[in-house]
Amino acid sequence: MRKFLIASCAAAFLAACQTTDGGTTAFSQANKPTVVTSKNLAAAKAASKAIFTRPTLGFKVARETDSKVLFNKTLPANVNDNNPLKDRTKGAPVSFLELTFQAEGGKTRVTGDNWLVLNPKEANKDVFNLLATPDGARLQNKLNELR
């Protein structure tokens, strides 16, 4: 009985020590996936293009500036079959991924954003940000490859 009581108290103590951080690990527009890499800005941009244009990811570079790279890919129309936003989607959705690069004393901070345009050919495009979905964590994992 004493062992059970000690084990129960220990479990309760450990559970009490587990606190949430107010959502700081959940990604959103205010808390975008970010990584600081030891690469300089040019090397970080080149590495990011190599990562995101892999055949397994299938993105293409849509636009590039000194501090940003915008990737996109058209998803197959059958992606709508399992899409919870199916009723809002017309045609093949287009996925966009934007990386922002900022030099920081020999290192580079890379911040990502990810969204989906559900009806890209319509006048009123329906934009859905993907950071709060599992895609936000997947983007963070890909950014971690830049380290």
N, CA and C of each residue as an Amber inpcrd file, in Angstrom:
protein
   441
   0.8270000  -1.1890000   0.0000000   0.0000000   0.0000000   0.0000000
   0.8710000   1.2520000   0.0000000   1.9490000   1.2330000   0.7820000
   2.8430000   2.3910000   0.8650000   3.4770000   2.6650000  -0.4970000
   3.8980000   1.5990000  -1.1990000   4.5050000   1.7670000  -2.5180000
   3.4930000   2.3600000  -3.4930000   2.2670000   1.9010000  -3.4120000
   1.2220000   2.4190000  -4.2870000   0.9990000   3.9050000  -4.0200000
   0.9660000   4.3070000  -2.7530000   0.7620000   5.6970000  -2.3850000
   1.9190000   6.5690000  -2.8710000   3.1450000   6.0930000  -2.7140000
   4.3190000   6.8350000  -3.1720000   4.3050000   6.9690000  -4.6960000
   3.9700000   5.8670000  -5.3730000   3.9070000   5.9050000  -6.8330000
   2.8170000   6.8600000  -7.3060000   1.6840000   6.8620000  -6.6310000
   0.5880000   7.7590000  -6.9990000   0.9790000   9.2170000  -6.7950000
   1.6340000   9.5020000  -5.6730000   2.0870000  10.8760000  -5.4100000
   3.1270000  11.3180000  -6.4360000   4.0350000  10.4130000  -6.7780000
   5.0600000  10.7410000  -7.7760000   4.4200000  11.0190000  -9.1290000
   3.4410000  10.2100000  -9.5020000   2.7560000  10.4190000 -10.7720000
   2.0040000  11.7490000 -10.7760000   1.3470000  12.0660000  -9.6570000
   0.6180000  13.3250000  -9.5600000   1.5810000  14.5080000  -9.6170000
   2.7230000  14.3910000  -8.9700000   3.7250000  15.4510000  -8.9890000
   4.2590000  15.6750000 -10.3980000   4.5810000  14.5890000 -11.0850000
   5.0940000  14.7140000 -12.4500000   4.0410000  15.2890000 -13.3850000
   2.8040000  14.8960000 -13.2020000   1.7320000  15.4300000 -14.0380000
   1.5570000  16.9260000 -13.7790000   1.6990000  17.3480000 -12.5310000
   1.5690000  18.7620000 -12.1890000   2.7150000  19.5810000 -12.7790000
   3.8630000  18.9680000 -12.9510000   5.0210000  19.6700000 -13.5120000
   4.8960000  19.8650000 -15.0140000   4.0230000  19.1180000 -15.6440000
   3.8370000  19.2550000 -17.0880000   2.8550000  20.3870000 -17.3360000
   3.3800000  21.5090000 -17.7700000   2.5150000  22.6410000 -18.0490000
   2.5430000  22.9320000 -19.5280000   1.4930000  23.5330000 -19.9810000
   1.4840000  23.9620000 -21.3750000   2.1780000  25.3040000 -21.4460000
   2.7020000  25.6010000 -22.5940000   3.4270000  26.8450000 -22.7560000
   2.5800000  27.9120000 -23.4390000   1.2800000  27.7790000 -23.3390000
   0.4020000  28.7810000 -23.9100000   0.3430000  28.7480000 -25.4280000
   0.7440000  27.6260000 -26.0150000   0.6500000  27.5040000 -27.4560000
   1.8760000  27.9890000 -28.2110000   2.9860000  28.2570000 -27.5280000
   4.1470000  28.7860000 -28.2260000   4.7810000  27.7640000 -29.1560000
   4.4970000  26.4770000 -28.9680000   5.0300000  25.4950000 -29.9020000
   4.0700000  25.2480000 -31.0470000   2.8250000  25.6940000 -30.9150000
   1.8770000  25.5790000 -32.0170000   2.1870000  26.7030000 -33.0010000
   2.1790000  26.3760000 -34.2780000   2.5290000  27.3740000 -35.2730000
   1.2980000  28.1490000 -35.7090000   1.5300000  29.4140000 -36.0480000
   0.4670000  30.3080000 -36.4910000   1.1220000  31.4520000 -37.2550000
   0.3140000  32.3950000 -37.7120000   0.8710000  33.5610000 -38.3900000
   1.7770000  34.3560000 -37.4560000   1.4700000  34.3430000 -36.1630000
   2.2840000  35.0700000 -35.1960000   3.5170000  34.2750000 -34.7520000
   3.4960000  32.9680000 -34.9210000   4.5850000  32.0860000 -34.4940000
   4.9140000  31.1310000 -35.6420000   5.6460000  31.6360000 -36.6120000
   5.9540000  30.8630000 -37.8130000   7.1380000  29.9410000 -37.5720000
   7.1940000  28.8220000 -38.2850000   8.3630000  27.9420000 -38.1940000
   9.6300000  28.7120000 -38.5690000  10.6720000  28.5540000 -37.7530000
  11.9090000  29.3190000 -37.9300000  13.1040000  28.4600000 -37.5730000
  14.2090000  28.7190000 -38.2580000  15.4680000  28.0740000 -37.9250000
  16.5790000  29.0920000 -38.1500000  17.6130000  29.0290000 -37.3250000
  18.8180000  29.8310000 -37.5370000  19.9040000  28.8630000 -37.9620000
  20.4550000  29.1120000 -39.1410000  21.4620000  28.2260000 -39.7020000
  22.8210000  28.9100000 -39.7090000  23.8580000  28.1190000 -39.6520000
  25.2150000  28.6690000 -39.6960000  25.6160000  29.0600000 -41.1140000
  24.7840000  28.7430000 -42.0920000  25.0620000  29.0890000 -43.4880000
  24.8660000  30.5930000 -43.7110000  25.6100000  31.1410000 -44.6710000
  25.3540000  32.5290000 -45.0360000  24.0550000  32.5810000 -45.8420000
  23.6080000  33.7820000 -46.1520000  22.3100000  33.9430000 -46.7930000
  22.2290000  33.2250000 -48.1360000  23.2410000  33.3700000 -48.9710000
  23.2130000  32.7340000 -50.3000000  23.1990000  31.2100000 -50.1750000
  23.9930000  30.6680000 -49.2630000  24.0490000  29.2180000 -49.0790000
  22.7330000  28.6960000 -48.5030000  22.1100000  29.4530000 -47.6050000
  20.8290000  29.0410000 -47.0240000  19.7390000  29.0250000 -48.0920000
  19.7390000  30.0230000 -48.9780000  18.7530000  30.0420000 -50.0600000
  18.9660000  28.8640000 -51.0020000  20.2120000  28.5920000 -51.3540000
  20.5000000  27.4710000 -52.2540000  20.0940000  26.1450000 -51.6240000
  20.3930000  25.9810000 -50.3330000  20.0330000  24.7440000 -49.6390000
  18.5150000  24.5900000 -49.5430000  17.8080000  25.6780000 -49.2950000
  16.3460000  25.6010000 -49.1960000  15.7370000  25.2210000 -50.5440000
  16.2850000  25.7590000 -51.6350000  15.7730000  25.3900000 -52.9580000
  16.0210000  23.9120000 -53.2330000  17.1690000  23.4040000 -52.8020000
  17.4620000  21.9790000 -52.9950000  16.4900000  21.1080000 -52.1900000
  16.1460000  21.5390000 -50.9900000  15.2440000  20.7610000 -50.1350000
  13.8160000  20.7660000 -50.6850000  13.2820000  21.9390000 -50.9680000
  11.8610000  22.0500000 -51.3040000  11.5310000  21.7100000 -52.7520000
  12.5260000  21.6470000 -53.6210000  12.2540000  21.2480000 -55.0050000
  12.5750000  19.7760000 -55.2480000  12.8580000  19.0370000 -54.1950000
  13.0440000  17.5880000 -54.3380000  11.8000000  16.9920000 -54.9860000
  11.9760000  15.9310000 -55.7680000  10.8020000  15.2980000 -56.3830000
   9.7630000  14.8340000 -55.3570000  10.1910000  14.4600000 -54.1690000
   9.2360000  13.9970000 -53.1570000   8.3510000  15.1260000 -52.6430000
   8.8460000  16.3640000 -52.6640000   8.0240000  17.4950000 -52.2460000
   7.3590000  18.1670000 -53.4430000   8.0720000  18.2580000 -54.5350000
   7.4800000  18.7160000 -55.7850000   7.2070000  20.2000000 -55.9250000
   7.7810000  21.0440000 -55.0800000   7.5810000  22.4780000 -55.2340000
   8.4660000  23.0200000 -56.3530000   8.0310000  24.1340000 -56.9390000
   8.8150000  24.8580000 -57.9370000   9.0480000  26.2650000 -57.4080000
  10.1590000  26.8600000 -57.7760000  10.4050000  28.2440000 -57.3830000
   9.5250000  29.1250000 -58.2610000   8.6120000  29.8630000 -57.6360000
   7.7020000  30.7350000 -58.3710000   8.2600000  32.1490000 -58.4800000
   8.9580000  32.5870000 -57.4230000   9.5030000  33.9410000 -57.3950000
  10.6250000  33.9840000 -56.3810000  11.6150000  34.8150000 -56.6490000
  12.7480000  34.9290000 -55.7390000  13.2150000  36.3760000 -55.6880000
  13.4590000  36.8670000 -54.4710000  14.0600000  38.1810000 -54.2720000
  15.3040000  37.9820000 -53.4230000  15.9380000  39.0840000 -53.0400000
  17.1380000  38.9790000 -52.2080000  16.8590000  38.3230000 -50.8630000
  15.6480000  38.5200000 -50.3330000  15.3650000  38.0210000 -48.9870000
  14.2360000  36.9920000 -48.9190000  13.6430000  36.6340000 -50.0540000
  12.5240000  35.6850000 -50.0320000  12.5760000  34.7300000 -51.2070000
  12.0300000  33.5350000 -50.9790000  11.7980000  32.5720000 -52.0530000
  10.3640000  32.0810000 -51.8880000   9.5940000  32.1620000 -52.9690000
   8.2170000  31.6800000 -52.9760000   8.1780000  30.4210000 -53.8330000
   7.7090000  29.3440000 -53.2250000   7.5540000  28.0620000 -53.9130000
   6.0620000  27.8210000 -54.1170000   5.7220000  27.0580000 -55.1480000
   4.3300000  26.6450000 -55.3000000   4.2580000  25.2890000 -55.9770000
   3.1090000  24.6540000 -55.8250000   2.8160000  23.4220000 -56.5580000
   1.3090000  23.2670000 -56.6250000   0.8690000  22.7840000 -57.7630000
  -0.5430000  22.5040000 -57.9570000  -0.7980000  21.0820000 -57.4740000
  -1.7600000  20.9520000 -56.6120000  -2.1020000  19.6370000 -56.0800000
  -3.0520000  18.9450000 -57.0460000  -3.0320000  17.6300000 -57.0890000
  -3.9600000  16.9360000 -57.9920000  -5.4030000  17.1750000 -57.5640000
  -6.2910000  17.1930000 -58.5290000  -7.7080000  17.4600000 -58.2370000
  -8.2950000  16.4420000 -57.2710000  -7.7870000  15.1980000 -57.2830000
  -8.3510000  14.1770000 -56.3870000  -7.9720000  14.4070000 -54.9310000
  -7.1260000  15.3960000 -54.6290000  -6.8340000  15.7250000 -53.2400000
  -8.1080000  16.2010000 -52.5410000  -9.0580000  16.6810000 -53.3160000
 -10.3170000  17.1580000 -52.7470000 -11.1760000  16.0300000 -52.1900000
 -10.9150000  14.8010000 -52.5930000 -11.7230000  13.6750000 -52.1160000
 -11.6600000  13.5240000 -50.6010000 -10.4990000  13.7990000 -50.0080000
 -10.3320000  13.6790000 -48.5570000 -10.1710000  15.0350000 -47.8890000
 -10.4940000  16.0710000 -48.5830000 -10.3010000  17.4250000 -48.0880000
 -11.4890000  17.8380000 -47.2220000 -11.2500000  18.1840000 -45.9500000
 -12.3650000  18.6250000 -45.1110000 -12.9610000  19.9470000 -45.5990000
 -12.2390000  20.6570000 -46.4530000 -12.7350000  21.9120000 -47.0120000
 -13.2500000  21.7100000 -48.4330000 -13.6420000  20.4880000 -48.7310000
 -14.0640000  20.1020000 -50.0750000 -15.1490000  21.0170000 -50.6370000
 -16.0840000  21.3920000 -49.7880000 -17.1840000  22.2340000 -50.2630000
 -16.7320000  23.6420000 -50.6400000 -15.5630000  24.0610000 -50.1620000
 -15.0360000  25.3950000 -50.4930000 -14.0810000  25.3500000 -51.6800000
 -13.7400000  24.1690000 -52.1670000 -12.6970000  24.0110000 -53.1670000
 -13.2820000  23.8500000 -54.5610000 -12.7460000  24.6380000 -55.4820000
 -13.1370000  24.5340000 -56.8900000 -11.8520000  24.3140000 -57.6810000
 -11.7530000  23.2030000 -58.3680000 -10.5620000  22.9220000 -59.1540000
  -9.4340000  22.3590000 -58.3160000  -8.2490000  22.3670000 -58.8900000
  -7.0660000  21.8330000 -58.2070000  -6.4510000  22.9130000 -57.3250000
  -6.3610000  22.6800000 -56.0110000  -5.7690000  23.6760000 -55.1150000
  -4.2790000  23.8700000 -55.4120000  -3.7910000  25.0420000 -55.0590000
  -2.3730000  25.3540000 -55.2290000  -1.7830000  25.6190000 -53.8420000
  -0.6760000  24.9450000 -53.5540000   0.0160000  25.1060000 -52.2880000
   1.1610000  26.0910000 -52.4770000   1.2910000  27.0300000 -51.5500000
   2.3690000  28.0160000 -51.5720000   3.1940000  27.8990000 -50.3070000
   4.4770000  28.1060000 -50.4720000   5.4200000  28.0650000 -49.3650000
   6.3520000  29.2440000 -49.5530000   6.4310000  30.1200000 -48.5550000
   7.3010000  31.2850000 -48.6540000   8.3390000  31.2300000 -47.5520000
   9.5990000  31.3600000 -47.9320000  10.6930000  31.4150000 -46.9780000
  11.2920000  32.8090000 -46.9990000  11.5000000  33.3590000 -45.8070000
  12.1190000  34.6670000 -45.6520000  13.4790000  34.4720000 -45.0060000
  14.4980000  35.1200000 -45.5720000  15.8780000  34.9700000 -45.1210000
  16.3670000  36.2930000 -44.5550000  16.9880000  36.2200000 -43.3650000
  17.5080000  37.4120000 -42.7240000  18.8950000  37.1000000 -42.1800000
  19.9050000  37.8460000 -42.6490000  21.2780000  37.6520000 -42.1770000
  21.3940000  38.1500000 -40.7440000  22.0820000  37.3490000 -39.9180000
  22.2940000  37.7100000 -38.5130000  23.7270000  37.3830000 -38.1200000
  24.6480000  38.2790000 -38.3760000  26.0350000  38.1110000 -37.9420000
  26.6870000  36.8250000 -38.4090000  26.7060000  36.5780000 -39.6930000
  27.3340000  35.3750000 -40.2340000  26.4150000  34.1650000 -40.2850000
  25.2650000  34.2620000 -39.6500000  24.2600000  33.1990000 -39.6910000
  23.0490000  33.7270000 -40.4400000  22.1030000  32.8470000 -40.6970000
  20.8970000  33.2600000 -41.4040000  19.6700000  32.7050000 -40.6920000
  18.7130000  33.5960000 -40.4380000  17.4170000  33.1880000 -39.8820000
  16.4760000  32.9450000 -41.0590000  15.8740000  31.7550000 -41.0730000
  14.9350000  31.3900000 -42.1340000  13.5710000  31.1610000 -41.4860000
  12.5810000  31.8870000 -41.9660000  11.2170000  31.7900000 -41.4530000
  10.3110000  31.3490000 -42.5900000   9.4100000  30.4160000 -42.2930000
   8.5410000  29.8770000 -43.3220000   7.0760000  30.1830000 -43.1030000
   6.3590000  30.2490000 -44.1930000   4.9100000  30.3950000 -44.1750000
   4.3530000  29.4450000 -45.2250000   3.1670000  28.9090000 -44.9930000
   2.6140000  27.8820000 -45.8650000   1.1100000  28.0820000 -45.9420000
   0.5750000  28.1830000 -47.1590000  -0.8630000  28.3280000 -47.3240000
  -1.3290000  27.6220000 -48.5790000  -2.6180000  27.4730000 -48.6520000
  -3.2680000  26.7600000 -49.7400000  -4.3220000  27.6880000 -50.3420000
  -4.3330000  27.7820000 -51.6650000  -5.3840000  28.5330000 -52.3520000
  -6.3560000  27.4880000 -52.8780000  -7.5470000  27.4770000 -52.3020000
  -8.5050000  26.4180000 -52.5880000  -9.1820000  26.5660000 -53.9390000
  -9.3500000  27.7760000 -54.4140000  -9.9760000  27.9850000 -55.7280000
  -9.1600000  29.0190000 -56.4920000  -7.9910000  28.6050000 -56.9780000
  -7.0430000  29.5650000 -57.5540000  -7.5140000  30.2520000 -58.8330000
  -8.4570000  29.6890000 -59.5500000  -8.8900000  30.2830000 -60.8170000
 -10.1340000  31.1460000 -60.6680000 -10.6180000  31.3020000 -59.4570000
 -11.8150000  32.0990000 -59.2070000 -11.4320000  33.5460000 -58.8960000
 -12.3720000  34.4330000 -59.0700000 -12.1280000  35.8430000 -58.7700000
 -11.8930000  36.0440000 -57.2690000 -12.6600000  35.3570000 -56.4510000
 -12.5000000  35.4500000 -54.9990000 -11.7370000  34.2250000 -54.5160000
 -10.4150000  34.3060000 -54.5120000  -9.5810000  33.1820000 -54.1110000
  -9.7810000  32.8950000 -52.6220000  -9.8650000  31.6380000 -52.2740000
 -10.0620000  31.2170000 -50.8930000  -8.7240000  30.7370000 -50.3530000
  -8.0950000  31.5520000 -49.5320000  -6.7630000  31.2530000 -49.0070000
  -6.9020000  30.6430000 -47.6150000  -6.2250000  29.5170000 -47.4070000
  -6.2740000  28.8020000 -46.1340000  -4.8470000  28.6200000 -45.6360000
  -4.5080000  29.2580000 -44.5080000  -3.1570000  29.1350000 -43.9650000
  -2.9880000  27.7760000 -43.3120000  -1.8700000  27.1090000 -43.5910000
  -1.6310000  25.7460000 -43.1250000  -0.7450000  25.6460000 -41.8850000
  -0.3010000  26.7630000 -41.3330000   0.6430000  26.6950000 -40.2110000
   0.0480000  26.0390000 -38.9720000  -1.2370000  26.2220000 -38.7240000
  -1.8600000  25.6390000 -37.5320000  -2.2430000  24.1780000 -37.7270000
  -1.9790000  23.6330000 -38.9090000  -2.2630000  22.2230000 -39.1970000
  -0.9660000  21.4290000 -39.0340000  -1.0020000  20.1230000 -39.2090000
   0.2470000  19.3440000 -39.1460000   1.2940000  19.7980000 -40.1690000
   0.8810000  20.5240000 -41.2000000   1.8370000  21.0370000 -42.1760000
   2.8020000  22.0500000 -41.5540000   2.3780000  22.7530000 -40.5030000
   3.2760000  23.6820000 -39.8200000   4.4580000  22.9510000 -39.2120000
   4.1960000  21.8300000 -38.5510000   5.2780000  21.0230000 -37.9670000
   6.1360000  20.3870000 -39.0550000   5.5090000  19.9600000 -40.1460000
   6.2870000  19.3910000 -41.2580000   7.2160000  20.4400000 -41.8590000
   6.7390000  21.6780000 -41.9760000   7.5830000  22.7550000 -42.4800000
   8.7520000  22.9930000 -41.5360000   8.4970000  22.9720000 -40.2330000
   9.5880000  23.1520000 -39.2680000  10.6270000  22.0460000 -39.4280000
  10.1850000  20.8070000 -39.6320000  11.1270000  19.6950000 -39.8230000
  11.9880000  19.8950000 -41.0570000  11.4020000  20.3930000 -42.1290000
  12.1830000  20.6640000 -43.3480000  13.1430000  21.8260000 -43.1270000
  12.7180000  22.8530000 -42.4010000  13.6220000  23.9650000 -42.1050000
  14.8000000  23.5060000 -41.2500000  14.5530000  22.5440000 -40.3670000
  15.6360000  22.0320000 -39.5230000  16.7460000  21.3890000 -40.3420000
  16.4400000  20.9410000 -41.5540000  17.4620000  20.3740000 -42.4280000
  18.4820000  21.4170000 -42.8680000  18.1470000  22.6900000 -42.7370000
  19.0670000  23.7550000 -43.1270000  20.1940000  23.9700000 -42.1220000
  20.0540000  23.4460000 -40.9430000  21.0800000  23.6480000 -39.9140000
  22.3800000  23.1190000 -40.4080000
